[in-house]
């Protein structure tokens, strides 16, 4: 939610290491971070600070998960991946490794996804190696009066971009 | 969480009271073999009531000051027991770090300092970047640049508060390890 960014960040974990010189705090073991409607879970979460301001949240897991309600009337957006790298200032979430973003019944998956929360746009990229994971988009037809497009369930080319539920 | 400057200077800070009395500054004192205590020593061979010890640097600037309601040296146990120790470390004549507890025990050979009871570290005290660390007991191993506790720890500053059970701090590199039950709140500017 828009007001999420103004709320305190809460985090719990089994253990943590803080390095004053680098400004990095690494939380490990059943890590849960929350800020308003935003929640991030993972095996480890690294917080990077400049001074006392948190600039970046990097979650790792099998998979790590990010979820947030972008607006009161929208469904919760879920993002999954081996590494979730969230830039707090740009509100850009980069997901690598088994990446998937879903909102309601719509979903994008690929090897790497960049989800821009300001614009609610998703850029998905496949893995360039031969047997890599290709980009897949599933956009469910909207209600009948909105002239539903054909159900596009087949893999898409190397890269794809789209917008999450923005009506 | 602890800011850069909040790195725990405990070892250096607390070590000094162990040696500044009676000129036992470790640089000036030759390494001595650990002597067996003389049987005639009773529990304490000297004590100071409501003492305040001040240590100045070579330019005459106040470096640190220790006050305590009682300080007692116990030769048989080869330790100094300090009641209500409060240590202030000065930087450019201003107290910027403060360490206090209900009790402190300092080994004669300076390899261990134990603080017990309402242990409180304050870095940049009385400023808006003040950081405090509270726990019930803290063991400082100056020669290993290490401070550690197995008690609950509360670290707070303007940016937020973090708690855990168990902590170690490398007072040289400033790396802080929170050992279990970690919970943090970061305030957003």
PDB file of N, CA and C in Angstrom, chain B residues 69-115:
ATOM      1  N   UNK B  69      31.519   3.345  43.708  1.00  0.00           N
ATOM      2  CA  UNK B  69      31.281   3.544  45.133  1.00  0.00           C
ATOM      3  C   UNK B  69      32.306   2.764  45.946  1.00  0.00           C
ATOM      4  N   UNK B  70      32.812   1.681  45.353  1.00  0.00           N
ATOM      5  CA  UNK B  70      33.874   0.973  46.062  1.00  0.00           C
ATOM      6  C   UNK B  70      34.705   0.180  45.085  1.00  0.00           C
ATOM      7  N   UNK B  71      35.981   0.183  45.296  1.00  0.00           N
ATOM      8  CA  UNK B  71      36.900  -0.593  44.462  1.00  0.00           C
ATOM      9  C   UNK B  71      37.794  -1.348  45.424  1.00  0.00           C
ATOM     10  N   UNK B  72      37.905  -2.653  45.183  1.00  0.00           N
ATOM     11  CA  UNK B  72      38.639  -3.467  46.156  1.00  0.00           C
ATOM     12  C   UNK B  72      39.519  -4.461  45.411  1.00  0.00           C
ATOM     13  N   UNK B  73      40.775  -4.490  45.739  1.00  0.00           N
ATOM     14  CA  UNK B  73      41.679  -5.442  45.088  1.00  0.00           C
ATOM     15  C   UNK B  73      41.803  -6.682  45.956  1.00  0.00           C
ATOM     16  N   UNK B  74      41.609  -7.833  45.349  1.00  0.00           N
ATOM     17  CA  UNK B  74      41.653  -9.100  46.102  1.00  0.00           C
ATOM     18  C   UNK B  74      42.837  -9.917  45.594  1.00  0.00           C
ATOM     19  N   UNK B  75      43.952  -9.827  46.275  1.00  0.00           N
ATOM     20  CA  UNK B  75      45.176 -10.466  45.768  1.00  0.00           C
ATOM     21  C   UNK B  75      45.031 -11.979  45.646  1.00  0.00           C
ATOM     22  N   UNK B  76      44.331 -12.563  46.597  1.00  0.00           N
ATOM     23  CA  UNK B  76      44.245 -14.027  46.583  1.00  0.00           C
ATOM     24  C   UNK B  76      43.525 -14.507  45.333  1.00  0.00           C
ATOM     25  N   UNK B  77      42.505 -13.734  44.952  1.00  0.00           N
ATOM     26  CA  UNK B  77      41.748 -14.094  43.754  1.00  0.00           C
ATOM     27  C   UNK B  77      42.315 -13.407  42.520  1.00  0.00           C
ATOM     28  N   UNK B  78      43.320 -12.579  42.744  1.00  0.00           N
ATOM     29  CA  UNK B  78      43.994 -11.841  41.666  1.00  0.00           C
ATOM     30  C   UNK B  78      42.976 -11.100  40.805  1.00  0.00           C
ATOM     31  N   UNK B  79      42.148 -10.327  41.479  1.00  0.00           N
ATOM     32  CA  UNK B  79      41.146  -9.555  40.743  1.00  0.00           C
ATOM     33  C   UNK B  79      40.823  -8.288  41.506  1.00  0.00           C
ATOM     34  N   UNK B  80      40.195  -7.371  40.799  1.00  0.00           N
ATOM     35  CA  UNK B  80      39.719  -6.132  41.422  1.00  0.00           C
ATOM     36  C   UNK B  80      38.207  -6.109  41.265  1.00  0.00           C
ATOM     37  N   UNK B  81      37.500  -5.891  42.351  1.00  0.00           N
ATOM     38  CA  UNK B  81      36.031  -5.861  42.303  1.00  0.00           C
ATOM     39  C   UNK B  81      35.595  -4.404  42.442  1.00  0.00           C
ATOM     40  N   UNK B  82      34.772  -3.959  41.498  1.00  0.00           N
ATOM     41  CA  UNK B  82      34.356  -2.547  41.481  1.00  0.00           C
ATOM     42  C   UNK B  82      32.846  -2.524  41.665  1.00  0.00           C
ATOM     43  N   UNK B  83      32.342  -1.717  42.579  1.00  0.00           N
ATOM     44  CA  UNK B  83      30.909  -1.601  42.819  1.00  0.00           C
ATOM     45  C   UNK B  83      30.415  -0.329  42.150  1.00  0.00           C
ATOM     46  N   UNK B  84      29.294  -0.496  41.400  1.00  0.00           N
ATOM     47  CA  UNK B  84      28.733   0.645  40.650  1.00  0.00           C
ATOM     48  C   UNK B  84      29.782   1.366  39.815  1.00  0.00           C
ATOM     49  N   UNK B  85      30.520   0.628  38.994  1.00  0.00           N
ATOM     50  CA  UNK B  85      31.497   1.319  38.162  1.00  0.00           C
ATOM     51  C   UNK B  85      30.779   2.156  37.102  1.00  0.00           C
ATOM     52  N   UNK B  86      31.291   3.354  36.865  1.00  0.00           N
ATOM     53  CA  UNK B  86      30.829   4.125  35.716  1.00  0.00           C
ATOM     54  C   UNK B  86      32.052   4.702  35.033  1.00  0.00           C
ATOM     55  N   UNK B  87      32.208   4.294  33.797  1.00  0.00           N
ATOM     56  CA  UNK B  87      33.387   4.679  33.034  1.00  0.00           C
ATOM     57  C   UNK B  87      32.967   5.691  31.973  1.00  0.00           C
ATOM     58  N   UNK B  88      33.671   6.788  31.866  1.00  0.00           N
ATOM     59  CA  UNK B  88      33.390   7.753  30.788  1.00  0.00           C
ATOM     60  C   UNK B  88      34.643   7.877  29.937  1.00  0.00           C
ATOM     61  N   UNK B  89      34.469   7.757  28.651  1.00  0.00           N
ATOM     62  CA  UNK B  89      35.595   7.894  27.735  1.00  0.00           C
ATOM     63  C   UNK B  89      35.423   9.209  26.999  1.00  0.00           C
ATOM     64  N   UNK B  90      36.475   9.967  26.973  1.00  0.00           N
ATOM     65  CA  UNK B  90      36.403  11.324  26.420  1.00  0.00           C
ATOM     66  C   UNK B  90      37.022  11.367  25.032  1.00  0.00           C
ATOM     67  N   UNK B  91      36.474  12.233  24.230  1.00  0.00           N
ATOM     68  CA  UNK B  91      37.072  12.488  22.920  1.00  0.00           C
ATOM     69  C   UNK B  91      37.055  13.998  22.759  1.00  0.00           C
ATOM     70  N   UNK B  92      38.254  14.579  22.599  1.00  0.00           N
ATOM     71  CA  UNK B  92      38.365  16.037  22.513  1.00  0.00           C
ATOM     72  C   UNK B  92      37.657  16.671  23.708  1.00  0.00           C
ATOM     73  N   UNK B  93      38.014  16.127  24.866  1.00  0.00           N
ATOM     74  CA  UNK B  93      37.528  16.677  26.128  1.00  0.00           C
ATOM     75  C   UNK B  93      36.025  16.529  26.340  1.00  0.00           C
ATOM     76  N   UNK B  94      35.336  15.810  25.469  1.00  0.00           N
ATOM     77  CA  UNK B  94      33.894  15.604  25.655  1.00  0.00           C
ATOM     78  C   UNK B  94      33.646  14.121  25.925  1.00  0.00           C
ATOM     79  N   UNK B  95      32.810  13.795  26.933  1.00  0.00           N
ATOM     80  CA  UNK B  95      32.521  12.375  27.186  1.00  0.00           C
ATOM     81  C   UNK B  95      31.659  11.829  26.072  1.00  0.00           C
ATOM     82  N   UNK B  96      32.157  10.888  25.243  1.00  0.00           N
ATOM     83  CA  UNK B  96      31.282  10.420  24.158  1.00  0.00           C
ATOM     84  C   UNK B  96      30.898   8.966  24.334  1.00  0.00           C
ATOM     85  N   UNK B  97      31.554   8.295  25.301  1.00  0.00           N
ATOM     86  CA  UNK B  97      31.118   6.914  25.563  1.00  0.00           C
ATOM     87  C   UNK B  97      31.010   6.710  27.057  1.00  0.00           C
ATOM     88  N   UNK B  98      29.977   6.003  27.463  1.00  0.00           N
ATOM     89  CA  UNK B  98      29.763   5.773  28.882  1.00  0.00           C
ATOM     90  C   UNK B  98      29.427   4.293  29.091  1.00  0.00           C
ATOM     91  N   UNK B  99      30.021   3.707  30.116  1.00  0.00           N
ATOM     92  CA  UNK B  99      29.826   2.286  30.414  1.00  0.00           C
ATOM     93  C   UNK B  99      29.544   2.187  31.899  1.00  0.00           C
ATOM     94  N   UNK B 100      28.453   1.500  32.248  1.00  0.00           N
ATOM     95  CA  UNK B 100      28.185   1.367  33.687  1.00  0.00           C
ATOM     96  C   UNK B 100      27.525   0.021  33.965  1.00  0.00           C
ATOM     97  N   UNK B 101      27.619  -0.380  35.207  1.00  0.00           N
ATOM     98  CA  UNK B 101      26.946  -1.618  35.637  1.00  0.00           C
ATOM     99  C   UNK B 101      26.896  -1.599  37.147  1.00  0.00           C
ATOM    100  N   UNK B 102      26.231  -2.595  37.729  1.00  0.00           N
ATOM    101  CA  UNK B 102      26.158  -2.635  39.189  1.00  0.00           C
ATOM    102  C   UNK B 102      27.484  -3.115  39.762  1.00  0.00           C
ATOM    103  N   UNK B 103      28.135  -4.009  39.005  1.00  0.00           N
ATOM    104  CA  UNK B 103      29.368  -4.582  39.548  1.00  0.00           C
ATOM    105  C   UNK B 103      30.337  -4.909  38.430  1.00  0.00           C
ATOM    106  N   UNK B 104      31.613  -4.812  38.705  1.00  0.00           N
ATOM    107  CA  UNK B 104      32.603  -5.202  37.709  1.00  0.00           C
ATOM    108  C   UNK B 104      33.698  -6.005  38.383  1.00  0.00           C
ATOM    109  N   UNK B 105      34.190  -7.027  37.701  1.00  0.00           N
ATOM    110  CA  UNK B 105      35.310  -7.801  38.228  1.00  0.00           C
ATOM    111  C   UNK B 105      36.395  -7.815  37.159  1.00  0.00           C
ATOM    112  N   UNK B 106      37.586  -7.353  37.531  1.00  0.00           N
ATOM    113  CA  UNK B 106      38.661  -7.194  36.552  1.00  0.00           C
ATOM    114  C   UNK B 106      39.825  -8.061  36.991  1.00  0.00           C
ATOM    115  N   UNK B 107      40.233  -8.944  36.117  1.00  0.00           N
ATOM    116  CA  UNK B 107      41.337  -9.837  36.491  1.00  0.00           C
ATOM    117  C   UNK B 107      42.638  -9.050  36.481  1.00  0.00           C
ATOM    118  N   UNK B 108      43.526  -9.427  37.361  1.00  0.00           N
ATOM    119  CA  UNK B 108      44.782  -8.692  37.492  1.00  0.00           C
ATOM    120  C   UNK B 108      45.582  -8.706  36.204  1.00  0.00           C
ATOM    121  N   UNK B 109      45.537  -9.813  35.475  1.00  0.00           N
ATOM    122  CA  UNK B 109      46.398  -9.830  34.269  1.00  0.00           C
ATOM    123  C   UNK B 109      45.628  -9.337  33.045  1.00  0.00           C
ATOM    124  N   UNK B 110      44.578  -8.590  33.317  1.00  0.00           N
ATOM    125  CA  UNK B 110      43.895  -7.838  32.269  1.00  0.00           C
ATOM    126  C   UNK B 110      43.322  -8.698  31.165  1.00  0.00           C
ATOM    127  N   UNK B 111      43.110 -10.005  31.428  1.00  0.00           N
ATOM    128  CA  UNK B 111      42.607 -10.761  30.273  1.00  0.00           C
ATOM    129  C   UNK B 111      41.089 -10.949  30.342  1.00  0.00           C
ATOM    130  N   UNK B 112      40.478 -10.480  31.423  1.00  0.00           N
ATOM    131  CA  UNK B 112      39.017 -10.649  31.480  1.00  0.00           C
ATOM    132  C   UNK B 112      38.409  -9.576  32.374  1.00  0.00           C
ATOM    133  N   UNK B 113      37.310  -9.025  31.886  1.00  0.00           N
ATOM    134  CA  UNK B 113      36.550  -8.060  32.675  1.00  0.00           C
ATOM    135  C   UNK B 113      35.097  -8.532  32.624  1.00  0.00           C
ATOM    136  N   UNK B 114      34.481  -8.693  33.775  1.00  0.00           N
ATOM    137  CA  UNK B 114      33.081  -9.128  33.797  1.00  0.00           C
ATOM    138  C   UNK B 114      32.240  -8.001  34.388  1.00  0.00           C
ATOM    139  N   UNK B 115      31.248  -7.596  33.640  1.00  0.00           N
ATOM    140  CA  UNK B 115      30.329  -6.580  34.150  1.00  0.00           C
ATOM    141  C   UNK B 115      29.005  -7.274  34.433  1.00  0.00           C
TER     142      UNK B 115
END
